[in-house]
Short mmCIF file of C-alpha atoms and ligand atoms in Angstrom, two decimals:
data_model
loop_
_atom_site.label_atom_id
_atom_site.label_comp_id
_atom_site.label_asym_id
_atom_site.label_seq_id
_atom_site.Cartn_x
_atom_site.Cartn_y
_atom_site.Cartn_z
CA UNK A 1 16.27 18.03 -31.63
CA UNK A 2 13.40 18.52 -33.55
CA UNK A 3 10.26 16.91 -31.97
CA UNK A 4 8.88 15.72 -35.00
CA UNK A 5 11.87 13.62 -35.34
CA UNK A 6 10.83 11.39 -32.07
CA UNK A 7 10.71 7.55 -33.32
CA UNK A 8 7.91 5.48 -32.35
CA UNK A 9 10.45 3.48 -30.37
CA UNK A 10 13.26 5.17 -28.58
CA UNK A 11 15.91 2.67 -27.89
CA UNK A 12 19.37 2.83 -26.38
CA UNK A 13 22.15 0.88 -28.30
CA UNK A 14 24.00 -1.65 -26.01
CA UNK A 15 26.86 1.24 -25.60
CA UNK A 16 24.15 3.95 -24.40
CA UNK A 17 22.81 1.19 -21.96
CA UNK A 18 23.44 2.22 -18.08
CA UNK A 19 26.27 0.48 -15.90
CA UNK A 20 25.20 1.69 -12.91
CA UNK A 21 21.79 1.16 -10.45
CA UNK A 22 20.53 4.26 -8.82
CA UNK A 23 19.64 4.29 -4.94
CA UNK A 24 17.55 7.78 -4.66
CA UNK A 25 17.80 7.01 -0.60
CA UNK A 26 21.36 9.02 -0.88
CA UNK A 27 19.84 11.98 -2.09
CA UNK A 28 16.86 11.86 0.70
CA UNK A 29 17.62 14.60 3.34
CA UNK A 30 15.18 12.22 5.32
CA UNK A 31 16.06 8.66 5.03
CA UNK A 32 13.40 6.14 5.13
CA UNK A 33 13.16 4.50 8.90
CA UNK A 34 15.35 1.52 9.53
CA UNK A 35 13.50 -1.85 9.71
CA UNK A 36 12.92 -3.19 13.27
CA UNK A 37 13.27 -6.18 14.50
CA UNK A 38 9.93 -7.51 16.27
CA UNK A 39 11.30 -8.75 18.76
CA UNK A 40 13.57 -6.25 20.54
CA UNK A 41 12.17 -3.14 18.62
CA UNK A 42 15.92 -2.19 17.50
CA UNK A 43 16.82 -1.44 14.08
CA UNK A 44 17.89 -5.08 12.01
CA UNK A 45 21.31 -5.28 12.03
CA UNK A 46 23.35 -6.92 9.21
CA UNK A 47 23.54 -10.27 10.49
CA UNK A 48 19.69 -10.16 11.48
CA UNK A 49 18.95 -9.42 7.74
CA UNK A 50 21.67 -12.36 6.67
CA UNK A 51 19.13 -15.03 8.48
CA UNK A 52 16.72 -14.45 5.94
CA UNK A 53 18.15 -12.60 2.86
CA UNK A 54 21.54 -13.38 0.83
CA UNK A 55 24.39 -10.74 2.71
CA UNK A 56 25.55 -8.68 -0.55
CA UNK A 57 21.51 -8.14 -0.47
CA UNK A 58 21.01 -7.19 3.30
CA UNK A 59 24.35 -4.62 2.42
CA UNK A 60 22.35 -2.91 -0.45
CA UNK A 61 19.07 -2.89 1.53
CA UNK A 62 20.84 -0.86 4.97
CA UNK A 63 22.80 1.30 2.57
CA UNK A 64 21.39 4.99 2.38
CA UNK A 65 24.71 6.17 1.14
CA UNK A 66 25.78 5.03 -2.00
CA UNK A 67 24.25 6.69 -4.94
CA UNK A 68 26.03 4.35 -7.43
CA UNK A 69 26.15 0.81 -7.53
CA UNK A 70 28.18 -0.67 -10.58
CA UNK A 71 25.66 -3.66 -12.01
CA UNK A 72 28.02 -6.41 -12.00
CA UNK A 73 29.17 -7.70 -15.80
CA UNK A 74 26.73 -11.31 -15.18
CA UNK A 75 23.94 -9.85 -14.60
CA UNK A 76 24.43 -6.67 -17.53
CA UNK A 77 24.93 -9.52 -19.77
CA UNK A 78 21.42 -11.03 -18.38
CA UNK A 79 19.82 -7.61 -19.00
CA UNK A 80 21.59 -7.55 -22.69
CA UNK A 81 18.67 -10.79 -23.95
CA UNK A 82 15.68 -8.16 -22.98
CA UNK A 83 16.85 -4.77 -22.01
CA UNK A 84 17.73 -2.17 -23.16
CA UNK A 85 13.50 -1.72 -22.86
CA UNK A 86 11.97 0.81 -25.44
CA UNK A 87 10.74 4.22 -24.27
CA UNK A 88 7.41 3.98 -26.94
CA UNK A 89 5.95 7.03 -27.99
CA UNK A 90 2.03 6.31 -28.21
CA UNK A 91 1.51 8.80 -31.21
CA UNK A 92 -1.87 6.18 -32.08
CA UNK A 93 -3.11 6.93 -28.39
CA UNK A 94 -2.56 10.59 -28.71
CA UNK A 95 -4.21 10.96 -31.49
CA UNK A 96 -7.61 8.88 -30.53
CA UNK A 97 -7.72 10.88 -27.19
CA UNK A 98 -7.18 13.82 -29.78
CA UNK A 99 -5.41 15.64 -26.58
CA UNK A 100 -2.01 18.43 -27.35
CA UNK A 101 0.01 16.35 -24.34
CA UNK A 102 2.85 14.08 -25.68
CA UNK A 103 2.39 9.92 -24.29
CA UNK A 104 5.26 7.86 -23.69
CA UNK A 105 5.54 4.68 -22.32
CA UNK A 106 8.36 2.24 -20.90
CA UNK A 107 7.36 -1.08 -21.54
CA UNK A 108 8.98 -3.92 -19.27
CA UNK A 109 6.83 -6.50 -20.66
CA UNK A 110 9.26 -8.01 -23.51
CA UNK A 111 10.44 -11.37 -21.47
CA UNK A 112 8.56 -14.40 -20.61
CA UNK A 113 8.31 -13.34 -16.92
CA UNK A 114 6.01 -10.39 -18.92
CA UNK A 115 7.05 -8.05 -16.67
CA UNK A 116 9.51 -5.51 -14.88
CA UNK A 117 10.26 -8.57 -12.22
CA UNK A 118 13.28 -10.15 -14.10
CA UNK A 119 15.40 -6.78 -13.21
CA UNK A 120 15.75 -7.41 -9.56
CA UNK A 121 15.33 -11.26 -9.59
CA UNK A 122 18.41 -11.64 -11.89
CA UNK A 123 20.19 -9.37 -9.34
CA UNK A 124 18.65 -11.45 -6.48
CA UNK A 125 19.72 -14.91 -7.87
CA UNK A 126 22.83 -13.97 -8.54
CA UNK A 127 24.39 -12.67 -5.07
CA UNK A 128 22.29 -15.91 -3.84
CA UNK A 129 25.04 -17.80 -6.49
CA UNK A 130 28.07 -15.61 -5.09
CA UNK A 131 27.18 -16.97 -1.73
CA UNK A 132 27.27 -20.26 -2.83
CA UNK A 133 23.42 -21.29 -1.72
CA UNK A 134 21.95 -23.69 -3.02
CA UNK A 135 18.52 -22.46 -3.43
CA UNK A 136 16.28 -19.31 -2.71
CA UNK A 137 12.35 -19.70 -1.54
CA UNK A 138 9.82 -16.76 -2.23
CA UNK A 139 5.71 -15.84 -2.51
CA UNK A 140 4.27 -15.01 -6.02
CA UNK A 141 0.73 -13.17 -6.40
CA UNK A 142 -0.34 -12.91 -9.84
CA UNK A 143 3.00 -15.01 -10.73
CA UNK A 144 4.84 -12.71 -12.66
CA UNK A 145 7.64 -12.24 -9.82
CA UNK A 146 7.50 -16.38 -9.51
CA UNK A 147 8.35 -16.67 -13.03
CA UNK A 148 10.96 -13.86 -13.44
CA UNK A 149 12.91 -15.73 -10.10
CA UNK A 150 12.56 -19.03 -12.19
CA UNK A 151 13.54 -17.54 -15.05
CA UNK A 152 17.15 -16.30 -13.19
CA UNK A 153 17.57 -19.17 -10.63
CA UNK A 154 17.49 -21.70 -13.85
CA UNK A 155 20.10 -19.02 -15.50
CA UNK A 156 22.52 -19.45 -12.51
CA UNK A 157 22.01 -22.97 -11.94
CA UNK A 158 19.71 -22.18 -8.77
CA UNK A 159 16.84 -24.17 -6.87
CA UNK A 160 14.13 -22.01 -6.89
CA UNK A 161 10.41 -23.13 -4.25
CA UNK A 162 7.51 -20.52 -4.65
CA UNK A 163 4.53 -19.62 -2.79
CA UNK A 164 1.89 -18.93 -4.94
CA UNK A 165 -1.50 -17.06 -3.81
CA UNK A 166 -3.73 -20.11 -3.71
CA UNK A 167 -6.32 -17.78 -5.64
CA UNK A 168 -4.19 -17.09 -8.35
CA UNK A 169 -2.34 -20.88 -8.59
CA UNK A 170 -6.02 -21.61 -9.66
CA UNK A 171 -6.91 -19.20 -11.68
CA UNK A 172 -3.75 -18.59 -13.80
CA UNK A 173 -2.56 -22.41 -14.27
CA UNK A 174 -0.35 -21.66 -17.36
CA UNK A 175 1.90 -19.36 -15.19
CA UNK A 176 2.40 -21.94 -12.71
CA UNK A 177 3.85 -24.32 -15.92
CA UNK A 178 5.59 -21.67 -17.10
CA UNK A 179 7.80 -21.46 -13.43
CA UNK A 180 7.10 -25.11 -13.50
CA UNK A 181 8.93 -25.14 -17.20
CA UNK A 182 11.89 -23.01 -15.81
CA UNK A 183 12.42 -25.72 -12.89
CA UNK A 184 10.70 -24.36 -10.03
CA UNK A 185 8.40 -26.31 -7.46
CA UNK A 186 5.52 -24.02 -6.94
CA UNK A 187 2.73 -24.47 -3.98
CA UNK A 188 0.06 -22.68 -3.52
CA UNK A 189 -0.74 -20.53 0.00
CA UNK A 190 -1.62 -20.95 2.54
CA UNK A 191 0.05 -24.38 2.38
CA UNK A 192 -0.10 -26.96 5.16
CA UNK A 193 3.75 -27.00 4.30
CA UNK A 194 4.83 -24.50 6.52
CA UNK A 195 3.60 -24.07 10.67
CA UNK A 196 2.51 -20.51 9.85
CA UNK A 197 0.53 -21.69 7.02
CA UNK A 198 -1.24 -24.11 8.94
CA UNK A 199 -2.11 -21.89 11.07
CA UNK A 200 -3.37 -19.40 8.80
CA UNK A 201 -5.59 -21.72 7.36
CA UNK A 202 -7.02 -22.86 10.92
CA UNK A 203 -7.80 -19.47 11.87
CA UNK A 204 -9.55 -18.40 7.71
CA UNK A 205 -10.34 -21.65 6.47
CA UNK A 206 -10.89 -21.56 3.04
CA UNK A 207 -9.55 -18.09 2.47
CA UNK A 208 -8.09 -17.37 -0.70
CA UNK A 209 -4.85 -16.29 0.41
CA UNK A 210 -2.59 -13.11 0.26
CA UNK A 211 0.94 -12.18 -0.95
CA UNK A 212 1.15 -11.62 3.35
CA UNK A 213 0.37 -15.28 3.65
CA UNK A 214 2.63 -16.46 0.93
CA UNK A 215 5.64 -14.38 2.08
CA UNK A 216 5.32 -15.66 5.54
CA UNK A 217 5.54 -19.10 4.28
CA UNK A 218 8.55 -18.29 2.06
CA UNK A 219 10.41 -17.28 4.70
CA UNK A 220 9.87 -20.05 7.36
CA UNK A 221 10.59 -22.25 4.29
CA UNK A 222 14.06 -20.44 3.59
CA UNK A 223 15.12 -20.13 7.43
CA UNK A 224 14.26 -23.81 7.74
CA UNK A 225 16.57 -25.65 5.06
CA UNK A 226 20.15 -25.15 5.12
CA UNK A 227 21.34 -23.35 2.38
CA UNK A 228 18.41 -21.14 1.22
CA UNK A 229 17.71 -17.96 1.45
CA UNK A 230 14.57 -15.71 1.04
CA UNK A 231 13.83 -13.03 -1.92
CA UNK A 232 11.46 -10.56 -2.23
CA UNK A 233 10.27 -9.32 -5.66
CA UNK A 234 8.88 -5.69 -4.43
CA UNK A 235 8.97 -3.45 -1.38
CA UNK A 236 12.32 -3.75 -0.18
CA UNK A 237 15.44 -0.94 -0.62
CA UNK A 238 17.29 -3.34 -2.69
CA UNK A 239 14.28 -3.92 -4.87
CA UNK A 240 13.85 -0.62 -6.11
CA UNK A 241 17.37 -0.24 -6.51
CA UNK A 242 17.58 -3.09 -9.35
CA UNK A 243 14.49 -2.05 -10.57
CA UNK A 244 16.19 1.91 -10.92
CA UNK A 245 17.29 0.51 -14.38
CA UNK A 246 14.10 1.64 -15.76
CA UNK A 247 14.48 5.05 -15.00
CA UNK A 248 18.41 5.22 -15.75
CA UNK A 249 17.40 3.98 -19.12
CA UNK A 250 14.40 6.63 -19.25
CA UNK A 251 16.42 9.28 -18.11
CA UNK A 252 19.05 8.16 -20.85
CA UNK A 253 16.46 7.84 -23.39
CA UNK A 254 14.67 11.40 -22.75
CA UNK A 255 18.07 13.02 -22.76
CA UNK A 256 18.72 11.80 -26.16
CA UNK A 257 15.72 13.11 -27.42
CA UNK A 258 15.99 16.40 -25.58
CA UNK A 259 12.74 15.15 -24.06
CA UNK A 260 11.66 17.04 -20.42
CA UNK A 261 9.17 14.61 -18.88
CA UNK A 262 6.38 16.84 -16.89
CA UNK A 263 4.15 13.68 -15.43
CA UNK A 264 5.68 10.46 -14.59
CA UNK A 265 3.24 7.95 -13.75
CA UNK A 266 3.49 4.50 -12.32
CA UNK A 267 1.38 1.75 -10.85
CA UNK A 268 2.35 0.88 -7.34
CA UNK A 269 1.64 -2.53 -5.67
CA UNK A 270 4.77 -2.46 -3.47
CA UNK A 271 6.50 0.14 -5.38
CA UNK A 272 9.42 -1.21 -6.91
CA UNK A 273 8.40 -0.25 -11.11
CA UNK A 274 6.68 2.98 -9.49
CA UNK A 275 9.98 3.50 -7.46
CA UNK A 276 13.00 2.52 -10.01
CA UNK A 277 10.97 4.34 -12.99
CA UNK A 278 11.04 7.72 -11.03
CA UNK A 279 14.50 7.21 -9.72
CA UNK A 280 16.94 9.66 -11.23
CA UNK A 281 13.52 12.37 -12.05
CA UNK A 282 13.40 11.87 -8.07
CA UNK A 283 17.03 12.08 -7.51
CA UNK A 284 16.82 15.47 -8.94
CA UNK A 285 14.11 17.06 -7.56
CA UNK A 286 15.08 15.70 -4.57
CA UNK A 287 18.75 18.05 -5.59
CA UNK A 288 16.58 20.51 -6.65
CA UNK A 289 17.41 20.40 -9.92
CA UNK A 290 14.09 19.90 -11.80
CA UNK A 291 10.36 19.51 -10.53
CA UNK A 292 7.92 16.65 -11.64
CA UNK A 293 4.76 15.76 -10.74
CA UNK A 294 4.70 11.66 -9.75
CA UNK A 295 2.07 9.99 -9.84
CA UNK A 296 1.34 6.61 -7.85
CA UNK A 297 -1.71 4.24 -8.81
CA UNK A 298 -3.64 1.71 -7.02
CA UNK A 299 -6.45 -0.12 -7.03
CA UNK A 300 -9.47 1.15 -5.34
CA UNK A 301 -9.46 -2.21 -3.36
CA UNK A 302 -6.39 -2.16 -2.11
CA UNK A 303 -5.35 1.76 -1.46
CA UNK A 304 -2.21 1.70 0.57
CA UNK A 305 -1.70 4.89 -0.07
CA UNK A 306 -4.87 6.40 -0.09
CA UNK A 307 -6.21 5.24 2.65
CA UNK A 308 -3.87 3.71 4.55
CA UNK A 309 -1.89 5.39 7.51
CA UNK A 310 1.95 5.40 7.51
CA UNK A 311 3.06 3.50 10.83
CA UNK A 312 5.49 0.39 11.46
CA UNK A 313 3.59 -2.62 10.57
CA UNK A 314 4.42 -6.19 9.39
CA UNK A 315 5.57 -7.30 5.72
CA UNK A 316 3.40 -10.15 5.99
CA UNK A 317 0.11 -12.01 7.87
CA UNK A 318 1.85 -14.16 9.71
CA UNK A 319 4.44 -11.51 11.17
CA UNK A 320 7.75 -13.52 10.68
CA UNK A 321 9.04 -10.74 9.04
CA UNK A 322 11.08 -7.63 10.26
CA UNK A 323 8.72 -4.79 11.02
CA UNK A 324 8.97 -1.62 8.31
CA UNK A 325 7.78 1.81 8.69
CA UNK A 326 5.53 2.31 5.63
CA UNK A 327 1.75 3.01 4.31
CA UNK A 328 -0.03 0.18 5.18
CA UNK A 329 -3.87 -1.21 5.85
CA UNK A 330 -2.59 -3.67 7.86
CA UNK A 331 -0.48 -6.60 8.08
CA UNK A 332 -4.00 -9.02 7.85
CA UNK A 333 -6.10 -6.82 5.83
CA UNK A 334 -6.59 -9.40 2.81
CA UNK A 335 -7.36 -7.60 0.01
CA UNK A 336 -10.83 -8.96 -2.02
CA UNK A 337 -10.30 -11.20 -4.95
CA UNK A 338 -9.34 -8.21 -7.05
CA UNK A 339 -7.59 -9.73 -10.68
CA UNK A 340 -4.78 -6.94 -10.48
CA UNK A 341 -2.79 -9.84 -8.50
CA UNK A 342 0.16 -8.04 -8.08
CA UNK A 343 -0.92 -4.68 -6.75
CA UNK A 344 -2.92 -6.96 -3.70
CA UNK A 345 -0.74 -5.84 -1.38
CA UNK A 346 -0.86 -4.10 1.77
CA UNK A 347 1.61 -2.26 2.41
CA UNK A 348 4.03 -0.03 0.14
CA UNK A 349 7.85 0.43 -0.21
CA UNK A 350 9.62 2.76 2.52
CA UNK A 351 11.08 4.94 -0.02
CA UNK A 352 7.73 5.66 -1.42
CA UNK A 353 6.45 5.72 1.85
CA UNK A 354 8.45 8.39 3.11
CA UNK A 355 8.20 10.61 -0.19
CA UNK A 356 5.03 10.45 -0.51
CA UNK A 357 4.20 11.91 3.26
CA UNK A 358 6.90 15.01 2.35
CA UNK A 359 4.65 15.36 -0.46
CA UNK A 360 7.81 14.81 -3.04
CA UNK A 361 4.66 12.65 -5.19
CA UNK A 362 1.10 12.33 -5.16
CA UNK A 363 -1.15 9.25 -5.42
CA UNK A 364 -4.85 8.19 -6.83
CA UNK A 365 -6.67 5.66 -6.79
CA UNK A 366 -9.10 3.47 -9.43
CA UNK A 367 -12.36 0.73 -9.82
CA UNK A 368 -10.72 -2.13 -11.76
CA UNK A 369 -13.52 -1.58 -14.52
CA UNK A 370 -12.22 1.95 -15.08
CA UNK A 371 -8.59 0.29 -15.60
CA UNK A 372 -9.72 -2.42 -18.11
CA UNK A 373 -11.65 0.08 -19.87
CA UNK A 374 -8.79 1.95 -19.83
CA UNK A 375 -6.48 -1.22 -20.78
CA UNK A 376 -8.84 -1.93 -23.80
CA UNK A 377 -8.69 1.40 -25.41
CA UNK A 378 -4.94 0.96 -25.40
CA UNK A 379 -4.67 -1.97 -26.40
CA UNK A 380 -7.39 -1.44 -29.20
CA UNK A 381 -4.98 1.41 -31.05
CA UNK A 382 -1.40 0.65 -29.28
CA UNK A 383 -1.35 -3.14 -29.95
CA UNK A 384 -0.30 -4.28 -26.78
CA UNK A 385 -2.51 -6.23 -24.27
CA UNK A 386 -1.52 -4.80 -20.90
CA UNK A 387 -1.39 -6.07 -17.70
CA UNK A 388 -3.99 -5.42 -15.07
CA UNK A 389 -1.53 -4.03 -12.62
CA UNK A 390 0.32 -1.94 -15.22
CA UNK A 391 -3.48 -0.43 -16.58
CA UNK A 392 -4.06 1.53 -13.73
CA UNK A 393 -0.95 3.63 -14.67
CA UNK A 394 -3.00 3.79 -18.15
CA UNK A 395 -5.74 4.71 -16.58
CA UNK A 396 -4.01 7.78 -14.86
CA UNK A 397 -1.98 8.41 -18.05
CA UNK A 398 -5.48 9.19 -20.23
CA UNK A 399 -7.01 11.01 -17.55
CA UNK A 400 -3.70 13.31 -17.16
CA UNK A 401 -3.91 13.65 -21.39
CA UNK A 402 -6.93 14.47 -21.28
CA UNK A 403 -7.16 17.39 -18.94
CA UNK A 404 -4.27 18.65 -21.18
CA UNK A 405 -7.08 18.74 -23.72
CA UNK A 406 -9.54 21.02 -21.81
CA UNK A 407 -6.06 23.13 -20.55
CA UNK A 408 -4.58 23.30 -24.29
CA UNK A 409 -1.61 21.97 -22.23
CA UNK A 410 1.10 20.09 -24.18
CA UNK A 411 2.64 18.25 -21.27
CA UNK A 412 5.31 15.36 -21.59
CA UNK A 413 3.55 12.26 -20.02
CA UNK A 414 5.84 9.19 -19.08
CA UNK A 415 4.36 6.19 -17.52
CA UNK A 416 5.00 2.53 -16.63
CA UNK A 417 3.89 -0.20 -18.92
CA UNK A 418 5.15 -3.11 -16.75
CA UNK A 419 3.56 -5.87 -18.35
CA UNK A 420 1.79 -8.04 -20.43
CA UNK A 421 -1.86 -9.53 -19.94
CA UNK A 422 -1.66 -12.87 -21.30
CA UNK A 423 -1.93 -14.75 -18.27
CA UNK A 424 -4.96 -12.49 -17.59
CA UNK A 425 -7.56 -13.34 -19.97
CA UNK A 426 -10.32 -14.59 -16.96
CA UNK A 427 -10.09 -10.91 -16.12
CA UNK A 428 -10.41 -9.55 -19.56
CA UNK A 429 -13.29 -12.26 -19.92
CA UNK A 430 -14.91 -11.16 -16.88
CA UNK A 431 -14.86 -7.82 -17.82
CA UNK A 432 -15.86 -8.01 -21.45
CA UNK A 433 -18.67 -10.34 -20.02
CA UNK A 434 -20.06 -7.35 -18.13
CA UNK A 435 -19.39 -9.37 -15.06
CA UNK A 436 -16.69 -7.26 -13.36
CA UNK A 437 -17.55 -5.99 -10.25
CA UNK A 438 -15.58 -3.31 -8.54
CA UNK A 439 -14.77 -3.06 -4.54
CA UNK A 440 -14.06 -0.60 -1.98
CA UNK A 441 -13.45 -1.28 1.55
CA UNK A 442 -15.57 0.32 3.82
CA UNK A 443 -14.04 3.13 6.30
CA UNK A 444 -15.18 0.70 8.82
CA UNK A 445 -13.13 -1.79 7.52
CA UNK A 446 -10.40 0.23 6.87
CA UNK A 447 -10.46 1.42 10.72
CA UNK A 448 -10.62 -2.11 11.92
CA UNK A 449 -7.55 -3.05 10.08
CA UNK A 450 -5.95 0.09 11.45
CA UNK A 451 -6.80 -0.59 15.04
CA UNK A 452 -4.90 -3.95 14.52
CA UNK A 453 -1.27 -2.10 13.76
CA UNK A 454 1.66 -2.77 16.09
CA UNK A 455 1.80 -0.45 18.71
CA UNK A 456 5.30 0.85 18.26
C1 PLP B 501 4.28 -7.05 -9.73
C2 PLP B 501 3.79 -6.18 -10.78
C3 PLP B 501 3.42 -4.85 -10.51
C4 PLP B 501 3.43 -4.23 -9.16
O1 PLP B 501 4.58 -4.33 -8.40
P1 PLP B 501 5.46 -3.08 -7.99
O2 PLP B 501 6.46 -3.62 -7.06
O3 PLP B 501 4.55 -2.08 -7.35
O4 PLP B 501 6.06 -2.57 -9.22
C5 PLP B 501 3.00 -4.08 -11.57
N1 PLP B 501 2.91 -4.56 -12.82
C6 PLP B 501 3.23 -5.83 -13.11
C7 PLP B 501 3.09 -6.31 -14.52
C8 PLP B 501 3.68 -6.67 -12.11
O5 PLP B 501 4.03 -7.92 -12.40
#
């Protein structure tokens, strides 16, 4: 097709919309390691994972085998009030960088949760409804995963208790009404609801707390009520393979176009928009079928991959959780009171984890001033106010467009736009103030972290 024919807006009509979710771990010759349990250092078994997580969910999240998974009618109809998500071409960015590569984006941010959550916490909530719980428990950072799980527990008729990073419960009270609004009963972590919280905040009193804190809470919380489970909005196997709707609707979208992505860009906080927009691109290199260059981003304050080492380590601060072989700075590094909530997290998703170190994708890392300047320039001839989190893939996205200026290059760039920043305005303040300060951990405290890792 001719390229000058590419709309602004690619979208898929409900018939061109995918049935299926995507799980790239079938076409890994190396599968990502099996999570241990802490306490006898064996691989989690299926009932293990049923404790904690709903069972259709602890199926998907052992399964490296399946490449297909039919998305069940409920929750297609669910993705039919948002979804299919446009595949934007940012002609107005192009043409103020003045650079020969083509810009698309996918943007997940058209849904009150304002992000790419509402994919896997539909899924989530509803295998919690097939198993007839009565409620599900989970952490929220920056609240965006909080409000997607409200969104789909008060779809299904669910109970729905989050733990909410005390930092951001104060500084982003409108998105604790909005989960408020959908029925949830949000607290903020650490929490002297919970024994591990307690304890947490008698060994860093005052801290601000951490998405490690929160999910530790979560999950005491679920194991300790009858009829709850707990859900996790990133990091998990199951996670990315909701989230692989983004990419099967990419892939869809780029094929209808004729379009050959060259750079696919995401940003990664656990991995899960990073991980289900590369999904099918992956699935064939991994075939070797077609090559791309993927590209992870995270914040310079939080650099799981950059800097962190690739080891078994815990999910969370107060090591309740099953022990997963990933990227991590440690299970207590807390990250600084960075505003790009939800990439504060420190570790990264298995599947990434495990491509990344065979060198199947890259990753770099940027200051959070560099990403709202970034995030202002886009939304200054684009329209849309991005998210913090999804500006760092912005960020990367320019810099890749531009080198295709000095190269005369005319590369096809795809990246994540996960979100919306409206619930981020004391960042955009701060950094419109000239107040924004950036922060990188020191290699010291890097090691230190480190040294703490569980010797497996
Ligand atoms: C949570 C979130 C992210 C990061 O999470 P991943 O699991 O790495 O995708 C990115 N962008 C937005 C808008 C988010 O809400």
């Amino acid at each position: 097709m001719n390229e000058s024919k590419i709309p602004y807006k690619i979208y898929l009509s409900e018939e061109e919309m995918p049935t299926t979710w995507y799980n790239m771990r079938a076409d890994m010759k190396i599968k990502p390691a099996p999570l241990l349990n802490p306490g006898t250092g064996q691989p989690v078994t299926l009932d293990e994972l049923s404790a904690i997580f709903c069972r259709e969910l602890g199926k998907q999240e052992l399964d490296n085998d399946t490449r297909e998974f039919p998305i069940p009618q409920e929750i297609l109809d669910f993705y039919k009030m948002y979804r299919p998500s446009p595949l934007v071409r940012a002609y107005c960015l192009e043409k103020k960088l003045d650079t020969p590569a083509h810009i698309y984006y996918k943007f997940e941010g058209n849904n009150t949760s304002g992000s790419h959550k509402l994919n896997s916490a539909i899924a989530q909530a509803y295998y919690a409804k097939q198993q007839d719980l009565k409620g599900v428990t989970t952490e929220t950072g920056a609240g965006q995963w909080g409000t997607a799980l409200s969104m789909a527990c008060a779809y299904l008729g669910l109970d729905c208790q989050v733990y909410m990073v005390k930092i951001s419960y104060e500084q982003k009270p409108f998105r604790r009404e909005v989960m408020r609004t959908y029925g949830a009963a949000v607290t903020p972590s650490p929490s002297n609801t919970t024994a591990v919280g307690r304890k947490i905040l008698e060994e860093f009193p005052g801290t601000n707390g951490s998405l490690g804190c929160a999910i530790s809470e979560a999950v005491e919380a679920a194991v300790s009520q009858e009829g709850y489970r707990y859900v996790l909005g990133s990091v998990l196997n199951q996670v990315l393979l909701h989230q692989s709707i983004i990419g099967q609707e990419t892939y869809a979208a780029c094929k209808k176009y004729d379009i050959k992505p060259d750079v696919i860009i995401g940003c990664a906080g656990g991995g899960s928009n990073l991980g289900g927009l590369i999904s099918p691109f992956m699935g064939e290199k991994l075939r070797g079928e077609a090559d791309y260059d993927f590209i992870a981003v995270e914040p310079a304050s939080c650099p799981s991959f950059t800097r962190g080492t690739f080891a078994y380590d815990f999910c969370d601060t107060g090591h309740v959780t099953p022990l997963a072989k990933m990227y991590t700075l440690g299970s207590d590094f807390i990250p600084s009171a960075n505003h790009a909530g939800g990439l504060r997290y420190h570790g990264m998703s298995p599947v990434l984890s495990e491509l990344y170190d065979e060198g199947y994708m890259r990753a770099v890392s940027y200051e959070q001033t560099s990403v709202f300047a970034a995030a202002e320039e886009f939304a200054r001839v684009e329209g849309i106010l991005p998210a913090p989190e999804s500006s760092h893939a912005i960020r990367c996205a320019v810099d890749e467009a531009l080198k295709c200026k000095e190269t005369g290059e005319e590369k096809n760039i795809i990246f994540g736009l996960t979100g919306t920043g409206y619930f981020d305005l004391y960042a955009y303040q701060q950094f419109n103030d000239g107040t924004m300060s950036d922060y990188i951990p020191s290699d010291e405290e890097i090691e230190k972290y480190k040294a703490n890792l569980p010797k497996i």
